Amino acid sequence: MASEAPPTALSPAQAQEAWHSRLLGLMAARKEPIISFAVILVSWQIASFFLPPYLIPSVDVIVAAFIEIVVNIGLLGDVLITMGRIFLGLVLAFIIGTILGVFMGFTQTVEKHTLPVLHFIMGIPALSWVVFAIIWFSHVETRIAFILLAGCLPNYALIIHDGIKSISKEYLDMLRAMRPTRKQLFSKLVLPGMIPAVLTAWKVNLGLAARVVIVAELVGATRGVGNKLLLAQELFEMPKAIAWTLVLVAFLLITQLVILMLEHKLLRWRPAKQGGMAT
Amino acid sequence: MSAAGPVVRMRDVSKVFTSVDGDRFTAVESLDLEVGSGDIVAIVGKTGCGKSTTFNLLLGLEEATTGSIELLGHDPYREFDWFRSKLGVIFQTDRLLPWRTALENARVGLEILDFSEKEQNDIALQWLHKLELQGFEDAYPHELSGGMRQRVGMARAFCLSPEIFFADEAFGHLDQSTARRLREVFLELVTESRKTCLLITHNIHEALEIGSRLVILGRPGRVLADMETPTNATRAEMAEFEDRVLDIIENNEVVG
């Protein structure tokens, strides 16, 4: 049997090496964000010299407030409660959204009936859901879960539906020629095929849920970051308002990082991204 | 199936597609075809002559509008599940699942047949090695060259030890020298297996190189001519035969 020209593509070991060098490159490129944040911090600090501290508190006061939250278990508990609400809401929205997305992907009737409704729901502002929730439910946690569900479920359903729709019919025909059972078709094609969409949906919804949950917590929650922000506003404590916001953002960034790491592990089969337009 | 009966039998098969607006398009019309056990038949025709539709009909992926199709005495569409492990297909593009390594792609059919994991890996590795893919078992499709990916696609088909092989423009998108090498490998392995093979192609060279019989399709999908490919022909005789085939395709008329 005649041999073929060696491949131009990378071997797995080379690909791993390429990933490492990309990672190093990324770390070397970290100086730009450092510069950006340094400029913001310095500008803020300069502004704090000229404006009253209840408007623009100095950086060290904000840092002190931030540290107070992080080291104080009771205060950190509020952050964890908020994060817990986010995850609970997201998991619930994910489960229902996935079932809906899968059904839409497979059944045209469900797709035709549900898609317009989901698009309509997407157009409803989070604040409207807050008002509806206050009128409909008396229990605070139910209100928060409902607001998160209403805000995030359509995203999950739509993104996962798109993911399933984007699975190539060529793969489907290739597998069908081998006569798989429905279960096999789902586990060998649909499930792995929709993982990129699932990860995208989580990334999109995490940011959305964080914004929504704070608003939701303003409606009667006695604990959580939203409640603490409300207190800070009532007492005119700007350093605390900023510190609470920063703590929440920090937790979200950590969660995003976990998802990115998971994405790297689960989607290692994808070719490395090519450079974009920026030069 | 009876040992003497044809492995593939298409009788008066037509396929008409109807668009959303109600427009009807005939892709295949009154197609008759018989292929005997162990035959290697090349179906050749111009692009758009219904080759791919014929291919999908034979695989049972589409239902014929009229007529009957039998593979091994069974209807591939109505008796869909009967064909588990019976058909080995090599597609125009490799159709490797991008999230699976070469080994995982090669063994996917064996997973469907519920082979034990050890058997899956043993058989798949044996074919990957036979197709000279040692060292690339754990590579993902994007890490392989086009020719290597097509080899994995071939391994996936051969792993099943199917009764019938189908190849749809399987070497069409590769560069000439890679395509030629892969055709040689394919023919060698199919001949070795003594299984029936249907090759669909627009490339006359390819059809003559692999097929011992040539079925020429015209538009809309119907048989224009059905002939043995010359054996031990001189270069001039081969060129003359090729010209004849080209004329038949161009004239699009049934040859008696």
XYZ file of C-alpha atoms in Angstrom:
535
model
C 0.000 0.000 0.000
C 1.527 3.307 -1.001
C 2.186 5.746 1.795
C 0.794 9.227 1.844
C 2.468 12.581 2.304
C 2.959 13.460 5.987
C 0.156 15.512 7.464
C 0.454 19.254 7.569
C -1.678 19.315 10.714
C -0.342 19.082 14.255
C 0.001 15.873 16.244
C -1.731 15.848 19.654
C 1.563 16.487 21.446
C 2.340 19.440 19.185
C -1.186 20.765 19.663
C -0.716 20.595 23.435
C 2.549 22.473 23.096
C 0.872 25.081 20.899
C -1.804 25.533 23.545
C 0.856 26.096 26.205
C 2.666 28.683 24.134
C -0.686 30.387 23.433
C -1.340 30.459 27.174
C 2.083 32.003 27.767
C 1.407 34.536 25.038
C -1.874 35.397 26.708
C -0.128 35.964 30.033
C 2.482 38.154 28.363
C -0.373 40.187 26.896
C -1.722 40.848 30.396
C 0.051 44.208 30.596
C -2.707 45.979 28.629
C -5.530 45.271 31.115
C -3.183 46.189 33.972
C -2.497 49.532 32.315
C -6.235 50.121 31.716
C -7.181 49.394 35.325
C -4.255 51.429 36.655
C -5.467 54.432 34.632
C -8.999 54.027 36.054
C -7.712 53.682 39.635
C -5.400 56.695 39.392
C -8.135 58.834 37.795
C -10.563 57.748 40.526
C -8.049 58.566 43.251
C -7.354 62.000 41.755
C -11.107 62.640 41.506
C -11.478 61.635 45.176
C -9.173 64.510 46.155
C -11.563 67.023 44.620
C -14.985 65.508 45.354
C -16.648 64.677 48.701
C -16.000 61.103 49.961
C -19.721 60.190 49.935
C -19.596 60.646 46.137
C -16.096 59.442 45.224
C -14.433 57.696 48.176
C -10.688 57.176 47.928
C -9.343 53.839 46.715
C -7.930 52.778 50.109
C -11.341 53.225 51.776
C -12.959 51.061 49.089
C -10.246 48.422 49.492
C -10.770 48.422 53.268
C -14.525 47.936 52.762
C -13.820 45.140 50.256
C -11.477 43.341 52.663
C -14.008 43.708 55.477
C -16.587 41.833 53.410
C -14.210 39.098 52.274
C -12.767 38.343 55.733
C -16.079 38.610 57.580
C -17.883 35.274 57.337
C -21.225 36.865 58.103
C -20.851 39.395 55.284
C -19.347 36.867 52.889
C -22.466 34.808 53.605
C -24.510 37.484 51.851
C -22.391 37.071 48.742
C -22.754 33.310 48.950
C -26.525 33.645 49.343
C -26.664 35.792 46.208
C -24.431 33.362 44.316
C -26.576 30.473 45.580
C -29.691 32.181 44.242
C -27.968 32.749 40.902
C -26.963 29.092 40.609
C -30.306 27.754 41.751
C -32.137 29.996 39.290
C -29.705 29.119 36.510
C -29.859 25.375 37.148
C -33.663 25.496 37.117
C -33.696 27.626 33.948
C -31.065 25.324 32.405
C -33.065 22.150 33.056
C -36.356 23.520 31.723
C -34.614 25.482 28.942
C -32.687 22.397 27.790
C -35.820 20.242 27.681
C -37.597 22.974 25.726
C -34.603 23.551 23.420
C -34.255 19.831 22.673
C -37.986 19.460 21.966
C -37.888 22.508 19.691
C -34.853 21.100 17.915
C -36.577 17.806 17.185
C -40.240 18.667 16.726
C -41.237 21.266 14.192
C -44.679 21.716 15.761
C -43.153 22.552 19.147
C -40.594 24.788 17.416
C -43.234 26.737 15.473
C -45.405 27.216 18.560
C -42.691 28.034 21.067
C -40.106 30.142 19.197
C -42.252 33.282 18.776
C -43.337 33.123 22.418
C -39.723 32.855 23.603
C -38.672 35.779 21.427
C -41.586 37.771 22.857
C -40.592 36.907 26.447
C -36.985 37.922 25.657
C -38.292 41.420 24.945
C -39.798 41.857 28.433
C -37.473 43.942 30.667
C -36.212 42.392 33.905
C -37.844 45.194 35.856
C -41.290 44.196 34.515
C -40.722 40.668 35.820
C -39.827 42.187 39.208
C -43.155 44.036 39.282
C -45.066 40.902 38.195
C -43.273 38.812 40.800
C -44.157 41.236 43.611
C -47.829 41.115 42.594
C -47.984 37.353 42.006
C -45.876 35.952 44.845
C -45.513 36.835 48.508
C -42.520 34.619 49.300
C -39.230 36.416 48.604
C -37.264 33.388 47.410
C -40.094 32.420 45.052
C -40.054 35.935 43.630
C -36.297 35.829 43.062
C -36.396 32.347 41.504
C -39.267 33.394 39.246
C -37.493 36.563 38.076
C -34.306 34.605 37.311
C -36.250 31.888 35.550
C -38.162 34.365 33.415
C -34.955 36.199 32.548
C -32.694 33.232 31.777
C -34.918 30.391 30.564
C -35.556 31.813 27.058
C -31.799 32.271 26.562
C -31.068 28.652 27.432
C -33.878 27.327 25.264
C -32.960 29.505 22.263
C -29.198 28.914 22.394
C -29.586 25.141 22.879
C -32.201 25.010 20.109
C -29.725 26.810 17.829
C -26.990 24.387 18.876
C -29.091 21.365 17.952
C -30.185 22.939 14.671
C -26.570 23.591 13.750
C -25.632 19.890 13.984
C -24.905 18.932 10.393
C -27.370 16.649 8.587
C -24.298 15.012 7.056
C -23.375 13.569 10.464
C -26.961 12.488 11.002
C -27.054 10.615 7.661
C -23.631 9.081 8.316
C -24.835 7.635 11.617
C -28.297 6.685 10.334
C -26.661 4.566 7.614
C -25.382 2.431 10.517
C -28.902 2.156 11.996
C -28.452 3.463 15.526
C -31.259 3.426 18.081
C -32.791 6.794 19.025
C -30.899 6.671 22.297
C -27.599 6.015 20.495
C -28.251 8.856 18.064
C -28.857 11.186 21.003
C -25.788 10.110 22.961
C -23.395 9.950 19.995
C -24.532 12.986 18.035
C -26.991 15.329 19.733
C -25.467 15.414 23.211
C -21.835 16.031 22.198
C -23.034 18.298 19.379
C -24.898 20.617 21.742
C -22.146 20.974 24.370
C -20.657 24.128 22.788
C -24.125 25.714 22.857
C -24.656 24.678 26.483
C -21.376 26.312 27.519
C -22.204 29.470 25.570
C -25.630 29.575 27.225
C -24.030 29.330 30.681
C -21.548 32.103 29.910
C -24.257 34.426 28.586
C -26.697 33.667 31.388
C -24.234 33.998 34.235
C -23.745 37.704 33.489
C -27.446 38.198 32.873
C -28.409 36.399 36.097
C -26.002 38.509 38.156
C -27.611 41.692 36.860
C -31.135 40.361 37.326
C -30.607 38.884 40.803
C -29.487 42.189 42.292
C -32.688 43.844 41.085
C -34.681 40.847 42.322
C -33.073 41.085 45.769
C -34.285 44.657 46.136
C -37.851 43.350 46.479
C -37.859 42.322 50.106
C -34.776 40.123 50.509
C -33.292 40.495 53.972
C -29.952 39.025 52.906
C -27.846 39.074 49.787
C -25.789 41.630 47.858
C -28.891 43.413 46.554
C -30.100 43.962 50.099
C -26.678 45.221 51.184
C -26.571 47.610 48.251
C -29.993 48.933 49.234
C -28.768 49.486 52.799
C -25.625 51.228 51.541
C -27.784 53.486 49.385
C -30.126 54.313 52.287
C -27.140 55.149 54.553
C -25.311 56.945 51.716
C -22.266 54.640 52.143
C -20.589 54.791 48.769
C -17.460 52.741 49.737
C -19.679 49.835 50.793
C -21.851 50.096 47.689
C -18.750 49.853 45.508
C -17.150 47.124 47.641
C -20.281 44.930 47.506
C -20.436 45.355 43.751
C -16.758 44.478 43.398
C -17.122 41.351 45.519
C -19.992 40.140 43.362
C -18.050 40.883 40.163
C -15.011 39.030 41.567
C -17.128 35.956 42.314
C -18.649 36.090 38.843
C -15.245 36.363 37.197
C -14.074 33.310 39.135
C -17.153 31.394 37.967
C -16.541 32.535 34.383
C -12.975 31.259 34.690
C -14.245 27.873 35.883
C -16.547 27.706 32.841
C -13.655 28.682 30.543
C -11.502 25.929 32.026
C -14.348 23.480 31.608
C -14.757 24.675 28.021
C -11.081 24.093 27.322
C -11.385 20.566 28.677
C -14.659 19.664 26.988
C -13.970 21.373 23.659
C -10.325 20.339 23.269
C -11.343 18.766 19.971
C -11.889 22.183 18.440
C -9.137 23.684 16.277
C -7.344 26.670 17.792
C -9.051 29.963 17.040
C -7.564 31.975 14.207
C -6.562 35.594 14.734
C -9.272 38.245 14.497
C -9.348 41.556 12.655
C -7.392 43.578 15.200
C -3.758 44.125 14.296
C -31.112 -13.701 0.798
C -30.686 -16.363 -1.841
C -27.097 -16.927 -2.810
C -27.848 -16.673 -6.515
C -30.124 -13.592 -6.359
C -28.854 -10.069 -6.877
C -27.576 -8.190 -3.845
C -29.013 -4.911 -5.095
C -32.218 -4.710 -7.089
C -33.919 -1.471 -8.097
C -37.054 -1.843 -10.172
C -38.711 1.060 -11.955
C -37.653 3.400 -9.129
C -38.649 7.052 -9.247
C -38.119 9.821 -6.764
C -40.068 13.038 -7.061
C -39.463 15.921 -4.663
C -42.223 18.457 -4.042
C -41.199 21.929 -2.895
C -43.110 24.021 -0.338
C -44.693 25.916 -3.273
C -45.932 22.631 -4.726
C -43.368 22.493 -7.560
C -42.428 18.933 -8.450
C -38.931 17.877 -9.354
C -38.094 14.422 -10.677
C -34.641 13.398 -9.456
C -34.824 9.723 -10.414
C -37.072 8.228 -13.126
C -37.803 4.570 -13.873
C -34.417 3.408 -12.644
C -33.638 -0.305 -13.020
C -30.459 -1.719 -11.587
C -29.229 -5.124 -10.505
C -25.927 -5.844 -8.824
C -24.744 -9.372 -8.152
C -22.872 -10.645 -5.134
C -19.215 -9.612 -5.133
C -19.635 -7.192 -8.037
C -17.835 -3.892 -7.988
C -20.041 -1.479 -9.890
C -19.317 2.140 -10.661
C -22.286 4.420 -11.224
C -21.151 7.381 -13.240
C -22.960 10.478 -14.436
C -22.953 14.237 -14.644
C -23.478 16.391 -11.587
C -27.210 16.731 -10.944
C -28.195 13.483 -12.676
C -29.651 12.005 -9.491
C -26.594 10.097 -8.290
C -26.825 11.327 -4.720
C -30.572 10.724 -4.603
C -29.981 7.177 -5.850
C -27.365 6.806 -3.126
C -29.770 8.027 -0.420
C -32.499 5.708 -1.759
C -30.147 2.741 -1.612
C -29.132 3.585 1.954
C -32.785 3.854 2.967
C -32.387 7.497 3.966
C -35.116 8.507 1.471
C -38.266 6.700 0.403
C -38.798 5.995 -3.288
C -41.902 7.664 -4.743
C -42.621 4.619 -6.908
C -40.943 1.304 -7.662
C -39.154 -1.105 -5.389
C -35.666 -1.279 -3.921
C -34.178 -4.396 -2.397
C -30.776 -4.887 -0.848
C -30.065 -8.484 0.195
C -33.764 -9.140 -0.367
C -34.941 -6.422 2.046
C -36.299 -2.909 1.607
C -33.705 -0.457 2.998
C -36.345 2.167 3.847
C -39.219 0.071 5.203
C -36.978 -2.466 6.916
C -34.562 0.200 8.075
C -33.274 -1.529 11.213
C -32.671 -4.854 9.449
C -29.611 -3.257 7.866
C -27.641 -2.826 11.116
C -24.023 -3.715 10.273
C -24.959 -4.616 6.691
C -23.918 -1.376 4.975
C -20.481 0.198 4.930
C -20.515 3.741 3.616
C -17.724 6.068 2.581
C -18.976 9.568 1.948
C -17.805 12.395 -0.251
C -16.524 14.316 2.758
C -15.087 12.263 5.594
C -17.963 13.121 7.982
C -15.791 12.393 10.987
C -17.395 13.580 14.222
C -15.106 16.476 15.236
C -15.319 15.711 18.970
C -14.058 12.162 18.478
C -10.469 11.064 17.936
C -9.501 8.942 14.910
C -9.920 5.770 16.985
C -13.263 6.890 18.434
C -14.505 7.768 14.958
C -13.377 4.468 13.480
C -15.177 2.490 16.176
C -18.478 4.414 16.196
C -20.272 1.738 14.156
C -19.064 -0.976 16.522
C -20.429 1.046 19.450
C -23.786 1.128 17.688
C -23.595 -2.650 17.300
C -22.895 -2.949 21.042
C -19.505 -4.642 20.695
C -17.523 -4.785 23.942
C -15.103 -1.894 24.419
C -12.127 -4.184 23.955
C -13.505 -5.576 20.701
C -14.299 -2.067 19.491
C -10.754 -0.884 20.112
C -9.097 -4.044 18.787
C -11.014 -3.998 15.507
C -10.756 -0.236 15.019
C -7.020 -0.217 15.745
C -6.475 -3.111 13.361
C -8.141 -1.161 10.537
C -6.462 2.126 11.391
C -3.101 0.374 11.272
C -3.985 -1.382 8.031
C -4.756 2.053 6.620
C -1.383 3.356 7.832
C -2.650 5.603 10.599
C -0.333 4.354 13.349
C 0.488 7.130 15.775
C -2.618 9.131 14.894
C -5.181 7.078 16.809
C -5.699 9.837 19.372
C -5.633 12.740 16.925
C -8.776 14.790 16.400
C -10.020 15.234 12.823
C -8.736 18.825 12.570
C -5.254 17.545 13.354
C -5.258 15.211 10.327
C -4.756 15.875 6.621
C -7.665 15.413 4.192
C -6.319 12.075 2.973
C -5.844 10.805 6.515
C -9.351 11.832 7.484
C -10.728 9.922 4.511
C -8.688 6.900 5.619
C -10.336 7.101 9.044
C -13.698 7.257 7.234
C -12.704 4.107 5.323
C -11.637 2.385 8.561
C -15.041 3.263 10.041
C -16.762 1.499 7.120
C -14.450 -1.543 7.031
C -14.702 -2.053 10.823
C -18.297 -3.156 10.366
C -17.410 -5.982 7.926
C -20.536 -5.003 5.983
C -22.275 -6.994 3.261
C -22.271 -4.091 0.823
C -19.904 -1.154 0.452
C -21.116 2.195 -0.821
C -18.807 4.999 -1.809
C -20.249 8.361 -2.835
C -17.685 10.561 -4.600
C -15.382 9.290 -1.886
C -12.152 10.533 -3.449
C -13.507 13.526 -5.334
C -12.314 16.300 -3.030
C -8.758 15.014 -2.559
C -5.762 16.050 -4.612
C -5.051 13.762 -7.573
C -2.146 11.791 -6.163
C -3.788 11.234 -2.741
C -7.028 10.259 -4.482
C -5.204 7.755 -6.677
C -3.454 6.147 -3.737
C -6.653 5.922 -1.731
C -8.514 4.406 -4.711
C -5.840 1.711 -4.923
C -6.119 1.002 -1.204
C -9.910 0.956 -1.366
C -10.014 -1.411 -4.348
C -7.468 -3.700 -2.704
C -9.468 -3.905 0.526
C -12.843 -4.348 -1.171
C -11.484 -7.048 -3.473
C -9.892 -8.756 -0.481
C -13.228 -8.715 1.374
C -15.059 -10.160 -1.691
C -18.028 -7.971 -0.819
C -20.343 -6.168 -3.203
C -19.440 -2.557 -3.834
C -21.276 0.357 -5.403
C -19.217 3.383 -6.217
C -20.926 6.596 -7.229
C -18.778 9.128 -9.022
C -18.690 11.839 -11.686
C -15.081 10.947 -12.436
C -14.829 8.508 -15.360
C -11.195 7.646 -14.574
C -12.192 6.717 -11.063
C -15.147 4.680 -12.306
C -12.952 2.736 -14.723
C -10.182 2.249 -12.213
C -12.403 0.737 -9.538
C -15.518 -0.632 -11.244
C -15.574 -3.902 -13.130
C -18.943 -2.755 -14.428
C -20.032 0.709 -15.425
C -23.576 2.022 -15.089
C -24.058 5.382 -16.776
C -26.804 7.574 -15.337
C -28.542 10.292 -17.327
C -30.782 13.151 -16.304
C -33.225 12.669 -14.585
C -31.778 9.621 -12.815
C -32.170 6.730 -15.262
C -29.771 4.190 -16.713
C -28.357 5.233 -20.107
C -25.966 2.314 -20.445
C -24.744 -0.645 -18.446
C -21.431 -2.134 -19.622
C -18.463 -4.186 -18.533
C -15.257 -2.185 -18.193
C -12.602 -3.448 -20.583
C -9.935 -5.648 -19.058
C -6.397 -5.879 -20.397
C -7.185 -3.010 -22.763
C -4.421 -1.022 -24.378
C -4.113 2.666 -23.612
C -5.699 3.525 -26.979
C -8.591 1.129 -26.405
C -9.155 2.598 -22.949
C -9.159 6.128 -24.372
C -11.661 5.050 -27.005
C -13.873 3.508 -24.305
C -13.684 6.686 -22.262
C -14.725 8.730 -25.296
C -17.704 6.445 -25.796
C -18.758 6.867 -22.158
C -18.396 10.642 -22.454
C -20.527 10.650 -25.626
C -23.269 8.662 -23.891
C -23.256 11.084 -20.947
C -23.316 14.113 -23.281
C -26.125 12.764 -25.503
C -28.174 11.809 -22.425
C -29.951 9.091 -24.434
C -30.459 5.470 -23.541
C -28.088 3.164 -25.406
C -29.729 -0.097 -26.485
